[in-house]
Coordinates of C-alpha atoms in Angstrom, one line a residue:
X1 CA -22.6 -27.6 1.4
X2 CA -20.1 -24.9 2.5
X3 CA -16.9 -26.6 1.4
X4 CA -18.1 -28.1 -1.3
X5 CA -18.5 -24.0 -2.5
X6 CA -15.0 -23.3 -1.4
X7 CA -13.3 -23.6 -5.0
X8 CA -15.8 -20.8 -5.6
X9 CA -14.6 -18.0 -3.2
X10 CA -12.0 -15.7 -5.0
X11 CA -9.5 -15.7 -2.1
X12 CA -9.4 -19.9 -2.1
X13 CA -8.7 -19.7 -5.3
X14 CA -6.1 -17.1 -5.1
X15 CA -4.3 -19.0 -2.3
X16 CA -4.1 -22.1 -4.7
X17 CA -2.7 -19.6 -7.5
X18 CA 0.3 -18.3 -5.5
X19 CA 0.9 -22.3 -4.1
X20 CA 0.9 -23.5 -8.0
X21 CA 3.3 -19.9 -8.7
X22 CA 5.5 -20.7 -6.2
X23 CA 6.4 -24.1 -7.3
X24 CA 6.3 -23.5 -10.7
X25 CA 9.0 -21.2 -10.4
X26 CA 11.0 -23.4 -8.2
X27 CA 10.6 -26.5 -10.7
X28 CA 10.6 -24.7 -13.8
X29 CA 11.8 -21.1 -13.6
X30 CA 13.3 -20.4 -17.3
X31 CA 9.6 -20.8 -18.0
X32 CA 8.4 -18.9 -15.0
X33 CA 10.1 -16.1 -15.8
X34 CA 7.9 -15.6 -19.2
X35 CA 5.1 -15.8 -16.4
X36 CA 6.0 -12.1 -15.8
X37 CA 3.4 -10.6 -18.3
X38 CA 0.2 -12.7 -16.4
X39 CA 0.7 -10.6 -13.3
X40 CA 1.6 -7.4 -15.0
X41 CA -1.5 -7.5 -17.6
X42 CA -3.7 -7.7 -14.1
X43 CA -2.1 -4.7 -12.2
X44 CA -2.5 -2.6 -15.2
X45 CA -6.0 -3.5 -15.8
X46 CA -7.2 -2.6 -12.5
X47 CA -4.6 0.6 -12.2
X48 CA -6.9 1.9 -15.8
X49 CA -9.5 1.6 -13.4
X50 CA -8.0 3.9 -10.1
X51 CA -8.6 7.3 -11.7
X52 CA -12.3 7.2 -12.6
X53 CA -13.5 5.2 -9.2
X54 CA -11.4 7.3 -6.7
X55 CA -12.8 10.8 -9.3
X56 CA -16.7 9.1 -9.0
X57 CA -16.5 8.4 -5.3
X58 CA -14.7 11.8 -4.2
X59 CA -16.7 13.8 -6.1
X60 CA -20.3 12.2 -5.4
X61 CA -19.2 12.1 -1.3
X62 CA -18.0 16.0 -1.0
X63 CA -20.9 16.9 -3.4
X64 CA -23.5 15.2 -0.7
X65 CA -22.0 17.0 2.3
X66 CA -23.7 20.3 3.3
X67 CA -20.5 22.0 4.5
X68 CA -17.1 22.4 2.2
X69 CA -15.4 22.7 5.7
X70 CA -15.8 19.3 6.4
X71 CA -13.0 18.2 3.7
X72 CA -10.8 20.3 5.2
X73 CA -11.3 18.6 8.6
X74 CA -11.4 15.0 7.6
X75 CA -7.9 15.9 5.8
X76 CA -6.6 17.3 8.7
X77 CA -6.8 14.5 11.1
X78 CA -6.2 12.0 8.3
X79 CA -2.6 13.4 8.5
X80 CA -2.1 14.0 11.8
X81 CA -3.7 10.3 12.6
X82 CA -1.1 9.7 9.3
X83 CA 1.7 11.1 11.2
X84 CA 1.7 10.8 15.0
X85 CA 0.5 7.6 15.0
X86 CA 1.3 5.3 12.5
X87 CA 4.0 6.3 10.4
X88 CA 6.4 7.3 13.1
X89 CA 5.6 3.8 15.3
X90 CA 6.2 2.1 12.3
X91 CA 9.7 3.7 11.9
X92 CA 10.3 3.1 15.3
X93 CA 9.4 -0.6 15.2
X94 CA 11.6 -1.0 12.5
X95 CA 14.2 0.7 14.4
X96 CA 14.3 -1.3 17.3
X97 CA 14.1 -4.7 15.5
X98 CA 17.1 -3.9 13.2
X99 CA 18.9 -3.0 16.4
X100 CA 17.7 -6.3 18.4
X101 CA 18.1 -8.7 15.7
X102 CA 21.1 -7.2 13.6
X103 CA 20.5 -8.7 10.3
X104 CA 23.4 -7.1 8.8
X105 CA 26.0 -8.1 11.5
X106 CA 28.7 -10.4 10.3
X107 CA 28.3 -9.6 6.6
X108 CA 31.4 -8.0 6.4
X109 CA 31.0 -6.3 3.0
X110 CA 33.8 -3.8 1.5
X111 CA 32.3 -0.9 0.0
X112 CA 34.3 -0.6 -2.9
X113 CA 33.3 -4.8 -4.0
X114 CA 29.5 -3.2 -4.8
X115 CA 29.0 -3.2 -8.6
X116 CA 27.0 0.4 -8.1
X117 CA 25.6 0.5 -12.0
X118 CA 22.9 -1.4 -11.2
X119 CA 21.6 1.5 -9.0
X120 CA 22.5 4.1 -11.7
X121 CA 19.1 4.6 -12.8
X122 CA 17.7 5.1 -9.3
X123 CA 20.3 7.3 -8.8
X124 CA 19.3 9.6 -11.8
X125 CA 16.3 9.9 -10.0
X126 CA 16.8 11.0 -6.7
X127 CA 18.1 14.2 -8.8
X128 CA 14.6 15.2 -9.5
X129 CA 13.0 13.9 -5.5
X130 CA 12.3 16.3 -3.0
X131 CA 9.6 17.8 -1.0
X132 CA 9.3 20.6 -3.7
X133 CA 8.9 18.5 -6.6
X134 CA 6.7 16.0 -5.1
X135 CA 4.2 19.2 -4.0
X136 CA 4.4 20.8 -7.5
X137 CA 3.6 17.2 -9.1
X138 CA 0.2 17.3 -7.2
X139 CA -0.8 19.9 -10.0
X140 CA -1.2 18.4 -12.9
X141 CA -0.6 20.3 -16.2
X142 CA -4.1 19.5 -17.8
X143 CA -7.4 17.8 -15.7
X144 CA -6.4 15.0 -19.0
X145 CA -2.9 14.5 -18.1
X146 CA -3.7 13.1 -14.1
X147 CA -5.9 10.4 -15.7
X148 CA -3.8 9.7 -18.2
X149 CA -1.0 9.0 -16.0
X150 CA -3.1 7.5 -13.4
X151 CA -1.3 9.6 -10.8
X152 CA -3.2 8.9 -6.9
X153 CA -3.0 12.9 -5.7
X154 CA -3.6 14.7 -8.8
X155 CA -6.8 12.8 -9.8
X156 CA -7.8 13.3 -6.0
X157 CA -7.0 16.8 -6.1
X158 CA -9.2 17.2 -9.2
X159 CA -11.7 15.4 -7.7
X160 CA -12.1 18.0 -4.3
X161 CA -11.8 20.4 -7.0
X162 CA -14.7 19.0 -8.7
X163 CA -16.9 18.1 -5.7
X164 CA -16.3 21.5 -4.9
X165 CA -17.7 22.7 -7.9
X166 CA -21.2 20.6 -7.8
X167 CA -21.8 21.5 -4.1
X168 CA -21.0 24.9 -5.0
X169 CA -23.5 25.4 -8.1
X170 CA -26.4 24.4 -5.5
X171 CA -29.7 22.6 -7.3
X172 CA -28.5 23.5 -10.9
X173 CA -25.5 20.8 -10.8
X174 CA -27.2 18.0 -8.6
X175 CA -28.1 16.7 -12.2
X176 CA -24.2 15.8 -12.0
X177 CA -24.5 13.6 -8.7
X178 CA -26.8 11.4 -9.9
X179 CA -24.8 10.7 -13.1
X180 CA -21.2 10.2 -11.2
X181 CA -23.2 7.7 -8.9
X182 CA -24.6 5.7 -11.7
X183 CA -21.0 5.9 -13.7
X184 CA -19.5 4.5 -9.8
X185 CA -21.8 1.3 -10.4
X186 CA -20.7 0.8 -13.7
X187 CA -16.8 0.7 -12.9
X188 CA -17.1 -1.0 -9.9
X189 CA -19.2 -3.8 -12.0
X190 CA -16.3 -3.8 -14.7
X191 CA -13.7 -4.2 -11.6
X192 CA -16.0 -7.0 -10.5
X193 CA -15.9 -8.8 -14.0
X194 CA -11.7 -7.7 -13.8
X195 CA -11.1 -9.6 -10.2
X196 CA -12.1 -13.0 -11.9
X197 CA -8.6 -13.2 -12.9
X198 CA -7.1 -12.3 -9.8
X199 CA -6.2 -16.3 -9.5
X200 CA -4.2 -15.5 -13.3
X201 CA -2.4 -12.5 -11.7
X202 CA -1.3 -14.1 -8.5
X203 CA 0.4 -17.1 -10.4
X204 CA 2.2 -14.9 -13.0
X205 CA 3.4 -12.9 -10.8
X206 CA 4.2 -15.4 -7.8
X207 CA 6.0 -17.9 -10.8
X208 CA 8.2 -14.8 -11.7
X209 CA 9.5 -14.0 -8.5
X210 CA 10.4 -17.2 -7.5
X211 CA 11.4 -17.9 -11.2
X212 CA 13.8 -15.0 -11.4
X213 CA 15.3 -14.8 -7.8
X214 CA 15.0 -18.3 -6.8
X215 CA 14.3 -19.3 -3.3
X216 CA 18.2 -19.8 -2.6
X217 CA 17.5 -15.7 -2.9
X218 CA 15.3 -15.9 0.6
X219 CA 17.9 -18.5 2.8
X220 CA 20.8 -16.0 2.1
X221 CA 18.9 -12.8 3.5
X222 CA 17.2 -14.9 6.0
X223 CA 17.6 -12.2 8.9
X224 CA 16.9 -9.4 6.7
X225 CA 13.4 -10.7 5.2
X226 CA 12.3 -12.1 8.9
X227 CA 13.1 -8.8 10.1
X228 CA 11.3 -6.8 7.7
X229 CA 8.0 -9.4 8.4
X230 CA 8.5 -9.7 12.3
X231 CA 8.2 -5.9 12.4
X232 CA 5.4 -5.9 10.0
X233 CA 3.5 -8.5 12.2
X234 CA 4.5 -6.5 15.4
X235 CA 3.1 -3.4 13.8
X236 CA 0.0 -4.4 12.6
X237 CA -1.1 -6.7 16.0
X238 CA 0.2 -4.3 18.8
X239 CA 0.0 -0.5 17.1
X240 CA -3.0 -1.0 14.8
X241 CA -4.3 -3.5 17.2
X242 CA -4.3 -1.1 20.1
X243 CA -5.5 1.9 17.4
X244 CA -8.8 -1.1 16.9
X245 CA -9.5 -1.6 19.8
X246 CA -9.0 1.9 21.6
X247 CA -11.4 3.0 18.4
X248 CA -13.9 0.2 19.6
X249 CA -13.5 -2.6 16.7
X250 CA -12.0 -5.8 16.4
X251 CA -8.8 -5.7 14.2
X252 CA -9.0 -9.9 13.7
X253 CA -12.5 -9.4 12.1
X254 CA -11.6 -6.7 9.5
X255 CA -9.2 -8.8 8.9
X256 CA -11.3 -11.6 7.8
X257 CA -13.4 -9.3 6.2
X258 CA -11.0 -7.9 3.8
X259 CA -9.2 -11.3 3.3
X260 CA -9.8 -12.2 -0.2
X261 CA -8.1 -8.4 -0.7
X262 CA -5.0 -9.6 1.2
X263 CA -4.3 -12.5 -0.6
X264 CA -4.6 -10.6 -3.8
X265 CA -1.9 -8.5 -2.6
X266 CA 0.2 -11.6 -1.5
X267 CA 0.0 -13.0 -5.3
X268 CA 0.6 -9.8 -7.1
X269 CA 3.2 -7.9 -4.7
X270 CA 0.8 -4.3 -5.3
X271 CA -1.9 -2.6 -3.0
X272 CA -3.2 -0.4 -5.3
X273 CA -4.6 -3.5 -7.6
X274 CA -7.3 -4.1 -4.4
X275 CA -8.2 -0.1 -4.2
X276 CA -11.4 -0.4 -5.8
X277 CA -12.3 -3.3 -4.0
X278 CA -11.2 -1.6 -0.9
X279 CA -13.4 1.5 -1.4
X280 CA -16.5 -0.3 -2.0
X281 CA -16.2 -2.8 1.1
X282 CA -15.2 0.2 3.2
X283 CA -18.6 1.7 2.6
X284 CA -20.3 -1.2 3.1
X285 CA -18.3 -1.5 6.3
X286 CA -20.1 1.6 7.0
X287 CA -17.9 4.2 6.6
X288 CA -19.0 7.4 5.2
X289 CA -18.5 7.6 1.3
X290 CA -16.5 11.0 1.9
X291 CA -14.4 9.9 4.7
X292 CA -13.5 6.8 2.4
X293 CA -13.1 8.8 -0.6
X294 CA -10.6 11.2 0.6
X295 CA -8.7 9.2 3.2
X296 CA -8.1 5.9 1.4
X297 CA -6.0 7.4 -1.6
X298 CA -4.6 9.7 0.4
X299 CA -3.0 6.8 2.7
X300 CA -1.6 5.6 -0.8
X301 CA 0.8 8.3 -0.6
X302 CA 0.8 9.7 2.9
X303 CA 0.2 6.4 5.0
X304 CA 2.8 4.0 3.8
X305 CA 3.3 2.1 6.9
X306 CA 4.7 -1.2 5.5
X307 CA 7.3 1.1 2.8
X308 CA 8.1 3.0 6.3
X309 CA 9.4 -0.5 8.4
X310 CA 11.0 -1.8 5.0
X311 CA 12.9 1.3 4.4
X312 CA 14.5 1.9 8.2
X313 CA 15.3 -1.6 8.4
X314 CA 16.9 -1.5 5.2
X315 CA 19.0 1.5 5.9
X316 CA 20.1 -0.3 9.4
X317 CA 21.2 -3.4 7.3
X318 CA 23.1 -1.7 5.0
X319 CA 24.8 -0.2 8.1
X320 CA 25.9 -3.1 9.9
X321 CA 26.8 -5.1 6.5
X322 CA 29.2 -2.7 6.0
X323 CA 30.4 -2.3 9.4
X324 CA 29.0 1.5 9.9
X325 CA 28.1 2.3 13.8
X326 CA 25.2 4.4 13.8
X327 CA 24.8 6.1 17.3
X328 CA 21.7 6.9 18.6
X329 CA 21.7 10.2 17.6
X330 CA 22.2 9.2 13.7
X331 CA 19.0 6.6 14.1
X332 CA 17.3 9.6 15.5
X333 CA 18.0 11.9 12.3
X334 CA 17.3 8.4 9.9
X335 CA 14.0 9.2 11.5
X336 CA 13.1 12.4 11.0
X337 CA 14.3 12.2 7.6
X338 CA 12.0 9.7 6.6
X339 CA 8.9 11.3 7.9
X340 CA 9.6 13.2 5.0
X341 CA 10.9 11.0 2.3
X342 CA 8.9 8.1 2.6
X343 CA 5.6 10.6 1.5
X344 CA 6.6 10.3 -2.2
X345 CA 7.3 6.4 -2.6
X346 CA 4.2 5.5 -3.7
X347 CA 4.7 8.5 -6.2
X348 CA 6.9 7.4 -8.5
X349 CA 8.1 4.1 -10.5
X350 CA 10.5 2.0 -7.7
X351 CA 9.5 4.3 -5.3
X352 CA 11.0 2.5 -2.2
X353 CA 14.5 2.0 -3.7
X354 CA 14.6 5.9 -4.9
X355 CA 13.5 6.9 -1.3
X356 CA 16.3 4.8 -0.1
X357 CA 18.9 6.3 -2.4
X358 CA 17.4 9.6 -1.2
X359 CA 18.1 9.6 2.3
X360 CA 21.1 8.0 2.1
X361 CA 22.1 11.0 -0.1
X362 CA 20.8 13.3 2.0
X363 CA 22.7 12.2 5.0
X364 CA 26.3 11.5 3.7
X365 CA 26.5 8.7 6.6
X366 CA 26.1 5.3 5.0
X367 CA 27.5 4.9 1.1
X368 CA 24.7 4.9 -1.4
X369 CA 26.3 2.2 -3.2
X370 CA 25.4 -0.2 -0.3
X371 CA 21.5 -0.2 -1.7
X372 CA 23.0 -2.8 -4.3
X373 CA 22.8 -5.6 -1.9
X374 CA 19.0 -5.1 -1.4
X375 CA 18.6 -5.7 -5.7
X376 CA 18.0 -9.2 -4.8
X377 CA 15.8 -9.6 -2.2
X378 CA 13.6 -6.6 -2.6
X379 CA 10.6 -8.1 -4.2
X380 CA 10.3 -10.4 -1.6
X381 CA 10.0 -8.1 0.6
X382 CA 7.5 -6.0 -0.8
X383 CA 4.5 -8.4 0.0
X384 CA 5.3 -8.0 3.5
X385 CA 4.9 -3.8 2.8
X386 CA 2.2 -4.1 0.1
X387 CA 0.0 -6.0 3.0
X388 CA 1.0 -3.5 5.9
X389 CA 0.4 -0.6 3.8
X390 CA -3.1 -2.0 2.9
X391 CA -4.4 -2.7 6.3
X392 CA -2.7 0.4 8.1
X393 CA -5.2 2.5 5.9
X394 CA -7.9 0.2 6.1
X395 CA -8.0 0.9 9.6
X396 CA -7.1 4.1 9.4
X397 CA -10.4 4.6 7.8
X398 CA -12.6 3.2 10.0
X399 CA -10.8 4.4 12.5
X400 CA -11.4 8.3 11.0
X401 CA -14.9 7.7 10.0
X402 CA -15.1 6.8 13.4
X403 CA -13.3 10.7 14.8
X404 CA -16.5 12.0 11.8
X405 CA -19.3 10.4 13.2
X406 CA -19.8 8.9 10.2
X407 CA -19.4 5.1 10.7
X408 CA -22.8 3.0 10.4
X409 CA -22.0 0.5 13.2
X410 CA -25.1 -1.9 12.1
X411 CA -24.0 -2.4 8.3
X412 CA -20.2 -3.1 10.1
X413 CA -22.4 -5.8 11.5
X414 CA -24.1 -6.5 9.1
X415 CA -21.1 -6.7 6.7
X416 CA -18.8 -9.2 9.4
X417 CA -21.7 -11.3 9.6
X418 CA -21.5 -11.9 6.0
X419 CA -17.8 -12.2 5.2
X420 CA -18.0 -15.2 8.3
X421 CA -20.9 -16.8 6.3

């Protein structure tokens, strides 16, 4: 009976999608291309859906606590935990396979061949990126303005703010908890009916990539794109791994419970289109609605693990393509600059690539002009990072809720059980 209810399950069906996307665009890709608007129309319907879930969850979880110092203490370890040890491991992994595997070696590439107009706009950009800006853009100008942008931080900013509020005003506003936890239902029922075309998504988009860069794209960076996934793989087995089981829960089965999320993120290339999904498993994982509500959105900007390995790697590439010895020293300082940088990718439209231009800029080592030869290739690399960045704060979740004392270890058992069924 099981397999004949296979075609049912949304991640079977998204599997076949991205198949049928990927050799449609091989086959036919003038007409793939026009496939663009499939995956695009999905993304944006679940991004109009971000701002009011992460503001209903936040504010109903921080409104149910009894102490406003607790925020401040999940925050607080969510960035150290951020920090220490994810986002500087996954630097360092990236590091070291760039070094071992040298996927830029034996490019040979003049500087002065790159046509640099196609990084102009990026370029413009970086004039306007650093840690200032990106602190002040946390403020929004109007409590309107962050849900009409669908900005990650200043909706969750509102939302503490909010929470605050309730918990603040005692039994007078407990009128408002019951209403954002009815409104919570309702969304994540519309996201429910939304994730039906989750199959139409994943095709669009897998039809345009393949349509528009062609698969000839993937031989000619061979090294660069197994790098970027090797490290990935090493990243998410050993570190997280480790980070599972030191924390007492098996990495494998949270994989297979969140597996319809992943291959979502495989078809459409963005992790963000799998945060409301994300947030409601995660509590029924057992985590505590405050510890997901604050730490999962928060990882969207301050937990990009996958962006982190794509963006060292890259810089390392560019390097060794165009013949630029980077002593240890250098790799060191590549390092500590993107602890910093890489909090804002998720911030802003091409995020990665402006990061990229940033440091490069910043460093007056490697020629900014060599990002050009990563135009090609980067958006098949960014499933690899869209997936990393997805299950580094998945775990880091757990693994938090976990540090709170808030983790419900019978529904996690309950929940596995079911996603194996």
């Amino acid at each position: 009976m099981k397999k004949f209810k296979l075609h049912k399950q949304l991640y079977f069906q998204v599997i076949v999608s991205i198949f049928v996307g990927v050799l449609f665009g091989h086959f036919y890709p003038e007409i793939a291309v026009k496939m663009k608007p499939l995956g695009d129309g999905f993304i944006k319907l679940i991004r109009m859906m971000i701002a009011p879930i992460i503001f209903t969850t936040v504010v109903t979880g921080i409104a149910s606590m009894k102490d406003i110092k607790e925020v401040g203490r999940i925050g607080i370890k969510a960035l150290i935990y951020f920090e220490v040890f994810t986002t500087t491991f996954a630097l360092l992994i990236g590091l070291a396979v760039a070094n071992f595997h040298r996927p830029g070696a034996g490019l040979n590439i003049d500087v002065h061949s790159l046509d640099t107009k196609s990084i102009a706009n990026y370029a413009t950009q970086t004039a306007t990126f650093d840690t200032v800006n990106f602190l002040l853009n946390i403020i929004p100008d109007t409590l309107v303005n962050a849900f009409a942008k669908g900005d990650i931080l200043p909706v969750l900013l509102i939302s503490i703010l909010f929470g605050f509020g309730i918990l603040h005003g005692g039994e007078k506003t407990k009128p408002f908890v019951t209403l954002f936890d009815q409104l919570s239902t309702v969304l994540f029922s519309i996201v429910g009916f939304i994730m039906k075309l989750a199959p139409i998504g994943a095709f669009g988009a897998m039809a345009y990539t393949i349509g528009a860069y062609g698969i000839h794209t993937l031989i000619g960076l061979s090294k660069l794109l197994a790098d970027v996934y090797i490290a990935s793989l090493l990243f998410i087995f050993v570190v997280l791994g480790s980070i599972a089981r030191i924390s007492k829960f098996s990495l494998w089965s949270f994989l297979k419970y969140i597996k319809e999320e992943l291959f979502i993120v495989m078809g459409t290339s963005s992790s963000e289109v799998v945060l409301p999904r994300m947030i409601s498993k995660l509590e029924k994982l057992g985590c505590g609605k405050t510890v997901v509500g604050l730490v999962l959105p928060a990882g969207y900007s301050f937990n990009l693990d996958g962006t982190s390995i794509y963006l060292t790697i890259a810089i390392l590439f560019i390097a060794q393509a165009l013949n630029i010895d980077l002593s240890f020293g250098q790799q060191l300082t590549i390092i500590a600059v993107l602890l910093l940088t890489s909090k804002g990718a998720a911030a802003v439209t091409g995020g990665g690539f402006i990061v990229l231009v940033a440091t490069l800029s910043s460093m007056h080592i490697i020629p900014v002009a060599g990002v050009v030869l990563l135009l090609g290739v980067d958006r098949l690399m960014s499933e690899a990072r869209s997936l990393t960045n997805l299950i580094g704060n998945g775990v880091a979740t757990v693994v938090i809720a976990k540090w709170e004392g808030d983790f419900d270890a019978t529904a996690a058992k309950k929940a596995l059980q079911s996603s194996d069924k």
